[in-house]
PDB file of C-alpha atoms in Angstrom:
ATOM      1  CA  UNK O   1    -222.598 -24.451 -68.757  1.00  0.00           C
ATOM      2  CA  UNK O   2    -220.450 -22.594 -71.358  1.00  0.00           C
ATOM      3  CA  UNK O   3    -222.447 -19.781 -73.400  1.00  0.00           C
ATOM      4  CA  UNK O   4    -221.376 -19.208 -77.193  1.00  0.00           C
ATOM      5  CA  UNK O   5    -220.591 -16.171 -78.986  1.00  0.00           C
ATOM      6  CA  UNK O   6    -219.984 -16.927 -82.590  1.00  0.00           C
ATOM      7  CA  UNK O   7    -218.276 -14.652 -85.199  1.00  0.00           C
ATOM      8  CA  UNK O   8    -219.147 -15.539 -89.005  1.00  0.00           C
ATOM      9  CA  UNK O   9    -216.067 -15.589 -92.015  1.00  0.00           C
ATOM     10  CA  UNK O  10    -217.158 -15.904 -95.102  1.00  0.00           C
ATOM     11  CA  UNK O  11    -215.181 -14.715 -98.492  1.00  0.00           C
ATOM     12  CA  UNK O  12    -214.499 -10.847 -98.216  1.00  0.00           C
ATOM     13  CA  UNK O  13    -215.295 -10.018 -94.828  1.00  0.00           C
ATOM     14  CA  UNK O  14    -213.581  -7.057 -93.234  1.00  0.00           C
ATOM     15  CA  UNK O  15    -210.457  -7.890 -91.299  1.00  0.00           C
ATOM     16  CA  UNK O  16    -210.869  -5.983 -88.038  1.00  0.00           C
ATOM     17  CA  UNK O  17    -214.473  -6.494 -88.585  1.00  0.00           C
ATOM     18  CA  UNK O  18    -213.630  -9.809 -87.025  1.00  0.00           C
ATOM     19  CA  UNK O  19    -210.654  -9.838 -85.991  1.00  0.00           C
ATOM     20  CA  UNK O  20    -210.901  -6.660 -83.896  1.00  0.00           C
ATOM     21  CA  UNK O  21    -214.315  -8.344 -81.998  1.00  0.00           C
ATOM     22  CA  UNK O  22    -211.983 -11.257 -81.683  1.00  0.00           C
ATOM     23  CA  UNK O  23    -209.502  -9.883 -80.226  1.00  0.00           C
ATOM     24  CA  UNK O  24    -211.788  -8.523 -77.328  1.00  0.00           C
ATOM     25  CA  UNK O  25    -214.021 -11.070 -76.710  1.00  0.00           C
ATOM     26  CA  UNK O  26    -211.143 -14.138 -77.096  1.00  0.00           C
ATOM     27  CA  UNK O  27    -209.360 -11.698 -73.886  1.00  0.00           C
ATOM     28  CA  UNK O  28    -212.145 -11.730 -71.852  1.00  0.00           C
ATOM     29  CA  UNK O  29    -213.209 -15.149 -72.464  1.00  0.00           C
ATOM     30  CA  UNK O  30    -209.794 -16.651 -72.193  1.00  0.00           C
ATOM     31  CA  UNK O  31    -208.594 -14.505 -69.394  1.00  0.00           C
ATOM     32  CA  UNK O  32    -211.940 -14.990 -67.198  1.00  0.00           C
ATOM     33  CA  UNK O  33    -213.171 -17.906 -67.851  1.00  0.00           C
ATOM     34  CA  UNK O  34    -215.432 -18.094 -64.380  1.00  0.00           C
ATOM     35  CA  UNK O  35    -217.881 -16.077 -66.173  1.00  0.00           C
ATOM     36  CA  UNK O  36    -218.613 -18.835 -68.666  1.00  0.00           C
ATOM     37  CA  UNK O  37    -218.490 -17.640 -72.413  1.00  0.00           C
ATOM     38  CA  UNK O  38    -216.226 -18.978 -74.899  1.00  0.00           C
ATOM     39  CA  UNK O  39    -215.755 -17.087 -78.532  1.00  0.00           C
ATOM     40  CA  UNK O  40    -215.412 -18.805 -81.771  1.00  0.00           C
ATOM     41  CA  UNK O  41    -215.385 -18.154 -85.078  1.00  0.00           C
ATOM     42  CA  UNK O  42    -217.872 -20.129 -88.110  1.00  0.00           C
ATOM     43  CA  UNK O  43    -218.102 -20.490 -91.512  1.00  0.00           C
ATOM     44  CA  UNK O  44    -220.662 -21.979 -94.148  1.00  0.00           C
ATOM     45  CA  UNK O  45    -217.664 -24.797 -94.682  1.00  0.00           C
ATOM     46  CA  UNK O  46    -215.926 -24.790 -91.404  1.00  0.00           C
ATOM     47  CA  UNK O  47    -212.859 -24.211 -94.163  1.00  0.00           C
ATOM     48  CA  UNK O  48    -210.708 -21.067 -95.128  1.00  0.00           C
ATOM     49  CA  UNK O  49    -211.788 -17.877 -95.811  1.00  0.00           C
ATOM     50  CA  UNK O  50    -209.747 -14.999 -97.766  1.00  0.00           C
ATOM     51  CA  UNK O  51    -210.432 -11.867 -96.217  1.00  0.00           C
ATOM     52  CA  UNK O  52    -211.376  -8.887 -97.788  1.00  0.00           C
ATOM     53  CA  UNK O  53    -207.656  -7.444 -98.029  1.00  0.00           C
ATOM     54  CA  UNK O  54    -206.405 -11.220 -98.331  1.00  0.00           C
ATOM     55  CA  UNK O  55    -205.549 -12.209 -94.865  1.00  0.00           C
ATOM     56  CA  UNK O  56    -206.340 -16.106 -94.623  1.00  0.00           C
ATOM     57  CA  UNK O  57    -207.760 -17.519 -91.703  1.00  0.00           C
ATOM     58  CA  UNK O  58    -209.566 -20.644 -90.667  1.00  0.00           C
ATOM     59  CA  UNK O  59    -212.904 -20.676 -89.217  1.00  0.00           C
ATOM     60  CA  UNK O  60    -213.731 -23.068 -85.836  1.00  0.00           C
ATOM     61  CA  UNK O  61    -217.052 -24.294 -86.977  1.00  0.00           C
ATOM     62  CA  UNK O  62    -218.778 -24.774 -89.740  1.00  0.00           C
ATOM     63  CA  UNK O  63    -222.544 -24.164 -89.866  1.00  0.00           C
ATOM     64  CA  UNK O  64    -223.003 -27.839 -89.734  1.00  0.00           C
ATOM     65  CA  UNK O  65    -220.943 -28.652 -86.455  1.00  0.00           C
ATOM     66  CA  UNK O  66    -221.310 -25.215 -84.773  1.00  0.00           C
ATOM     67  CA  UNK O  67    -222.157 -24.544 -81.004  1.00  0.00           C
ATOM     68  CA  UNK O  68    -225.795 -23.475 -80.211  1.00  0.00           C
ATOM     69  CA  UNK O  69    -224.847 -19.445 -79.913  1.00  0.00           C
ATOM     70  CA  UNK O  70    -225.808 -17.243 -77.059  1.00  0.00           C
ATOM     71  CA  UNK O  71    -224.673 -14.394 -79.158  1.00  0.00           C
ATOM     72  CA  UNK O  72    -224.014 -14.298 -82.985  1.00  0.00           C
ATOM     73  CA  UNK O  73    -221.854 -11.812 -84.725  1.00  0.00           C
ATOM     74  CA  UNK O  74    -222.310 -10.551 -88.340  1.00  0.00           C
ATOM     75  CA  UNK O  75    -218.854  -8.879 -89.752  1.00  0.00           C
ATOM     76  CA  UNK O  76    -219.237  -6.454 -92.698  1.00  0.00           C
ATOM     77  CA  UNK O  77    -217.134  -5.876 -95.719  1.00  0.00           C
ATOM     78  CA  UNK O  78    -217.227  -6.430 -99.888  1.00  0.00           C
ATOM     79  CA  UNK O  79    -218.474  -9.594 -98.740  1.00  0.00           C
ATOM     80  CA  UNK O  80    -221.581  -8.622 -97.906  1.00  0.00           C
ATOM     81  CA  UNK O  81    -222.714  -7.375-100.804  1.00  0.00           C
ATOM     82  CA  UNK O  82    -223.564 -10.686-102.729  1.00  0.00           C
ATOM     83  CA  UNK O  83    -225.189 -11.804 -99.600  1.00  0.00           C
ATOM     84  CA  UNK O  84    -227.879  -9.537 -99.682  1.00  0.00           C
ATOM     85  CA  UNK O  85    -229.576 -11.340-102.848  1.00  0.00           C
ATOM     86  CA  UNK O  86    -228.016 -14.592-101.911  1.00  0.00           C
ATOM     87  CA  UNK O  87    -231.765 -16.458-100.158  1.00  0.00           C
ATOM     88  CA  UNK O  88    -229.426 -19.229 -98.533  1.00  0.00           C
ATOM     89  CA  UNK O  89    -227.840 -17.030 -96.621  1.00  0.00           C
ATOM     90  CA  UNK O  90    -230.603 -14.672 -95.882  1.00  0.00           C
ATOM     91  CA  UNK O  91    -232.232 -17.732 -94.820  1.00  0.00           C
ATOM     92  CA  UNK O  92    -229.797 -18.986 -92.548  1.00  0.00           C
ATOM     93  CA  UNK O  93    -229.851 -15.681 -90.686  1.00  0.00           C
ATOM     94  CA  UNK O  94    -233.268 -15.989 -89.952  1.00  0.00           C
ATOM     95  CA  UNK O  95    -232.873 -19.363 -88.800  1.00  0.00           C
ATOM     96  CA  UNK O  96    -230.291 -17.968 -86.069  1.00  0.00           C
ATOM     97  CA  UNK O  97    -232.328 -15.083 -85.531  1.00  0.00           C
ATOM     98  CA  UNK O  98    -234.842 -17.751 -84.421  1.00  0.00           C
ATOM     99  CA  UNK O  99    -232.766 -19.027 -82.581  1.00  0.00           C
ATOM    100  CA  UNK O 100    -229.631 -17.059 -81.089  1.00  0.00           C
ATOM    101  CA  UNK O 101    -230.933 -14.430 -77.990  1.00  0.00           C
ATOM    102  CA  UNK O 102    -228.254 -11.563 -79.472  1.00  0.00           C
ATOM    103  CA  UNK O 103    -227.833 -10.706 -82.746  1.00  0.00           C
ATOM    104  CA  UNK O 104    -224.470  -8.754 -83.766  1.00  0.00           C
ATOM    105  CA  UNK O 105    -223.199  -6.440 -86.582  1.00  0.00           C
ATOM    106  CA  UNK O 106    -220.197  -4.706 -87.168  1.00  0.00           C
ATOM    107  CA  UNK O 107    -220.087  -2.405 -90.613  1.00  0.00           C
ATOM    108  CA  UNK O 108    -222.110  -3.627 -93.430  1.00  0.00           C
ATOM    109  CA  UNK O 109    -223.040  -6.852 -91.959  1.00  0.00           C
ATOM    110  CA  UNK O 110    -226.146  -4.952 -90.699  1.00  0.00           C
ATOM    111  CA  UNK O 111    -227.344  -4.866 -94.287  1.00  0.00           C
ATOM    112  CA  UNK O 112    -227.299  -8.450 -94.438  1.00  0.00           C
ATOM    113  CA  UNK O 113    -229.714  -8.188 -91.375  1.00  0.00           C
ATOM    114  CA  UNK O 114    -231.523  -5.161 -93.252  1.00  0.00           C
ATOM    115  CA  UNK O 115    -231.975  -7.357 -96.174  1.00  0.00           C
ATOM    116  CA  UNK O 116    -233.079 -10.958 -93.752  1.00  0.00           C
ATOM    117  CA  UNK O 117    -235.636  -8.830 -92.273  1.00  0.00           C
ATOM    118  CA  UNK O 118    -234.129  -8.703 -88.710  1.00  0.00           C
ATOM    119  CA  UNK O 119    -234.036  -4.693 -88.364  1.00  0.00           C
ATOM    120  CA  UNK O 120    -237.338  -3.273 -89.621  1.00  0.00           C
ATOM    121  CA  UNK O 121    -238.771  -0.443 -87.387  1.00  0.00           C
ATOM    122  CA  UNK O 122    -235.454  -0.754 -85.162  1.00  0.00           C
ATOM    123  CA  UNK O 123    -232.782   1.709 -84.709  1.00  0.00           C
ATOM    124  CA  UNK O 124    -229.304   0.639 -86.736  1.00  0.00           C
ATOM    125  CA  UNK O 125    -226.096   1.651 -87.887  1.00  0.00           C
ATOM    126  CA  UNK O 126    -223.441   0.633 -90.393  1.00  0.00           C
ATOM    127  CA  UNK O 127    -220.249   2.263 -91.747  1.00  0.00           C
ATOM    128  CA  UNK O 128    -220.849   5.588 -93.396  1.00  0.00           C
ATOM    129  CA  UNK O 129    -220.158   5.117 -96.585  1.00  0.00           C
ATOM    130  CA  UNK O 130    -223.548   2.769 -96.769  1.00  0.00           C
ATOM    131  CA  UNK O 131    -226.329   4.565 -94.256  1.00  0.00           C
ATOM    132  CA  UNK O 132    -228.008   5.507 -97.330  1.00  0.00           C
ATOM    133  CA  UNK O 133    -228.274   1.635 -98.490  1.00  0.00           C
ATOM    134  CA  UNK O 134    -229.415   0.944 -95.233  1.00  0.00           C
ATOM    135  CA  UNK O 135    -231.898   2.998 -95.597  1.00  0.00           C
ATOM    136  CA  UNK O 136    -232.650   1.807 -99.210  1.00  0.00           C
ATOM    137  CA  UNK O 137    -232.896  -1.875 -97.797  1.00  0.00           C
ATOM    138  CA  UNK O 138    -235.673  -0.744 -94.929  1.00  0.00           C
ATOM    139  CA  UNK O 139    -237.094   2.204 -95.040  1.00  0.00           C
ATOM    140  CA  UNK O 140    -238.662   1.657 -91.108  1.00  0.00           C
ATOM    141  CA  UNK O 141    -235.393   1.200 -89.748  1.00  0.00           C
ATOM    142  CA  UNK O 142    -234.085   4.220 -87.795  1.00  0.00           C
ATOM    143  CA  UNK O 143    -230.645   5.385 -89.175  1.00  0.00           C
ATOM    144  CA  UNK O 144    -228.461   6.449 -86.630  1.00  0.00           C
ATOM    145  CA  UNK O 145    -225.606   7.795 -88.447  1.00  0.00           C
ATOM    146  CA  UNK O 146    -223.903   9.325 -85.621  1.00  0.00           C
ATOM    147  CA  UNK O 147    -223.563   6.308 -82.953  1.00  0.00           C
ATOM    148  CA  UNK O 148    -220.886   4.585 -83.053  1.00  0.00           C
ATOM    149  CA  UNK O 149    -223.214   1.365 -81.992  1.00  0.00           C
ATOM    150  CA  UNK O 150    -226.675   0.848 -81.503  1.00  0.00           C
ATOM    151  CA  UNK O 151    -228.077  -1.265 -78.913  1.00  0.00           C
ATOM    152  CA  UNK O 152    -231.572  -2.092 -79.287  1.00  0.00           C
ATOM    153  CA  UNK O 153    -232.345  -5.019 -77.025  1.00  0.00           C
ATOM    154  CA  UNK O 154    -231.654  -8.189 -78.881  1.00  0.00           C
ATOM    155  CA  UNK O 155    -230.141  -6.750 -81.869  1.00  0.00           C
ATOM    156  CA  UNK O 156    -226.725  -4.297 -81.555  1.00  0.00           C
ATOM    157  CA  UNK O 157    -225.492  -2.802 -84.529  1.00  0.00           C
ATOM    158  CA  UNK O 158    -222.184  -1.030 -84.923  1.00  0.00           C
ATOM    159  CA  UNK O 159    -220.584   1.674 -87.003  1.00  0.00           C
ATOM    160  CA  UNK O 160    -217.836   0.638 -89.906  1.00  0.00           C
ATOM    161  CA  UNK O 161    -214.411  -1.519 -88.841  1.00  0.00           C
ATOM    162  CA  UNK O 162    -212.380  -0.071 -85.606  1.00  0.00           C
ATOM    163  CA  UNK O 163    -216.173   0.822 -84.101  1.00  0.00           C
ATOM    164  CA  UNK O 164    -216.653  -3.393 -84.057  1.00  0.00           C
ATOM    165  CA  UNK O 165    -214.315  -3.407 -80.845  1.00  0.00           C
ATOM    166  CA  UNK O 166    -216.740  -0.438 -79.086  1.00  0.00           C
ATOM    167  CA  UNK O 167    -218.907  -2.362 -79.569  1.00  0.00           C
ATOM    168  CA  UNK O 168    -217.485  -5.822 -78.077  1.00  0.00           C
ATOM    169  CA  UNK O 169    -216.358  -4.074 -75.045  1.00  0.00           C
ATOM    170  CA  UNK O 170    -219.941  -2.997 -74.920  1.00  0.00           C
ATOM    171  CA  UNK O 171    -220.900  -7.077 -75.344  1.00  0.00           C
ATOM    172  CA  UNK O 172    -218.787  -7.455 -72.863  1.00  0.00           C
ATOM    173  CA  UNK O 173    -219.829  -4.573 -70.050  1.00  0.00           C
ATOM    174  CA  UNK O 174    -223.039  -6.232 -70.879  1.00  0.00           C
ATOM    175  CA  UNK O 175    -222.741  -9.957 -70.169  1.00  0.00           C
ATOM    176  CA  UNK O 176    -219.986  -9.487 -67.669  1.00  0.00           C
ATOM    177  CA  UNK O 177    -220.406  -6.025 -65.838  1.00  0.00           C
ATOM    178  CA  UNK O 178    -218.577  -2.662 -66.638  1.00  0.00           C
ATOM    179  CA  UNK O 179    -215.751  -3.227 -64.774  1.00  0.00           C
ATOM    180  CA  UNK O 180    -215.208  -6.503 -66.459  1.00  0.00           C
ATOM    181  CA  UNK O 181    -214.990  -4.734 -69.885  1.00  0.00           C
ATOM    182  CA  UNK O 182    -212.873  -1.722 -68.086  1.00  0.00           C
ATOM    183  CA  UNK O 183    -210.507  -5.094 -67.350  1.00  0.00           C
ATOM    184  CA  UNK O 184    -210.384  -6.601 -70.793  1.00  0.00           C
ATOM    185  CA  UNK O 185    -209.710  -2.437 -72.708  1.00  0.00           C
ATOM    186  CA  UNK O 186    -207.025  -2.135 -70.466  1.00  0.00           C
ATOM    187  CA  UNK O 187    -205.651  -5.582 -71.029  1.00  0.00           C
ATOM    188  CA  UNK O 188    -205.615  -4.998 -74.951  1.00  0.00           C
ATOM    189  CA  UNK O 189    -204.198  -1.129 -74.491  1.00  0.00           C
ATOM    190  CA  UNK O 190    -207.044  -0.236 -76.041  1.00  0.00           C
ATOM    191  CA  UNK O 191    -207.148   3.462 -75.370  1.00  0.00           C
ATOM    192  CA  UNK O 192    -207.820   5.437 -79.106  1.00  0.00           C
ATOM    193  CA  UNK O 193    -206.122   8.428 -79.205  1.00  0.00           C
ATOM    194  CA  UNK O 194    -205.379   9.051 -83.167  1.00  0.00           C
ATOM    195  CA  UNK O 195    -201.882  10.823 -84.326  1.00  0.00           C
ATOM    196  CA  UNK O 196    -203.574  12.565 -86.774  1.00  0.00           C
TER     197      UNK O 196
END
C-alpha cells in the first residue's frame, strides 16, 4: 500500500520552500519506488497557485480529492502571514493534525502551526528573520534558533528556504534508512558548498 506525503501551495508560498522538498522527496519516491511513498503536492482548489516570487505551478490535489497523508508538509513564505488569522485554514490544519502521523514545516509555515496550536511546549524553528514571532505566537514553544531543523517526534520543523531540503533528506533517512537519503543527496548533487 502506497504511503502519502503531501506538500501544500497556496498564494505566496516560498518557491524552494516547496519546490526544494519536492525535488528530494519526488527523487526518492520516483527513483525507489519498492519502498512505497509517493509525493504530491495540494491546494485548497486543486487549481494554480502564484508563488511568492511569481513562479506558477499547479497543485495535484485539492483538499477535497486529496490522498489520506502519511506525512504533510507546511511551506513558508508572505503567504503565511494572512493564514495565521485566517480560522479556515487554522482549522483545516488541525483537522490533518488529527489525522496525518507527521507534521512538516519549512520557514514560516511553522507559524501557521504556532498559530493552529500544533507546537505548544515543543521545540521549533523557522527562518530567522521571524524566531521572535514564533515566539510571540507561543510563548511554551522552545525556539531553537540555531538548528537548521527540529525533529520532535511527530512534528519536524525546519529553518528558512534552502534548510527545507535538510530537512527532506532527513524525511527521507527517516522513512527509508540513511543510506537511502545518502542515495537520493547524491542523486540531486546536493553537496552545499557556497562561493561566497
Amino acid at each position: 500500500m502506497t504511503r502519502h506525503i503531501g506538500i501544500l501551495l497556496f498564494p505566496g508560498v516560498e518557491e524552494l520552500d516547496a519546490i526544494g522538498p519536492w525535488e528530494v522527496l519526488s527523487f526518492w519516491t520516483r527513483g525507489f519506488p519498492d519502498d512505497g511513498y509517493a509525493v504530491s503536492t495540494v491546494s485548497r482548489d486543486g487549481g494554480p497557485v502564484e508563488c511568492a516570487k511569481g513562479l506558477t505551478v499547479s497543485a495535484g490535489h485539492s483538499f477535497a480529492d486529496a490522498p489520506e497523508f502519511e506525512v504533510l508538509l507546511h511551506p513558508g513564505g508572505q503567504g503565511t502571514r494572512p493564514m495565521l488569522g485566517d480560522e479556515q485554514h487554522l482549522a483545516w490544519v488541525r483537522e490533518q493534525r488529527a489525522a496525518v502521523p507527521l507534521m512538516t514545516s519549512v520557514c514560516t509555515g511553522s507559524l501557521v502551526y504556532a498559530a493552529a496550536g500544533l507546537l505548544g511546549g515543543r521545540p521549533a524553528t523557522t527562518h530567522w528573520r521571524s524566531l521572535e514571532l514564533l515566539a510571540e505566537l507561543d510563548p511554551t514553544i522552545e525556539v531553537r534558533a540555531e538548528d537548521r531543523f527540529v525533529d520532535d517526534g511527530d512534528v519536524i520543523t525546519s529553518a528558512g528556504v534552502s534548510a527545507g531540503i535538510d530537512m527532506a533528506l532527513h524525511l527521507v533517512a527517516r522513512l527509508a534508512g540513511t543510506s537511502r537519503a545518502r542515495e537520493v543527496r547524491r542523486g540531486i548533487e546536493y553537496d552545499p558548498q557556497p562561493p561566497i
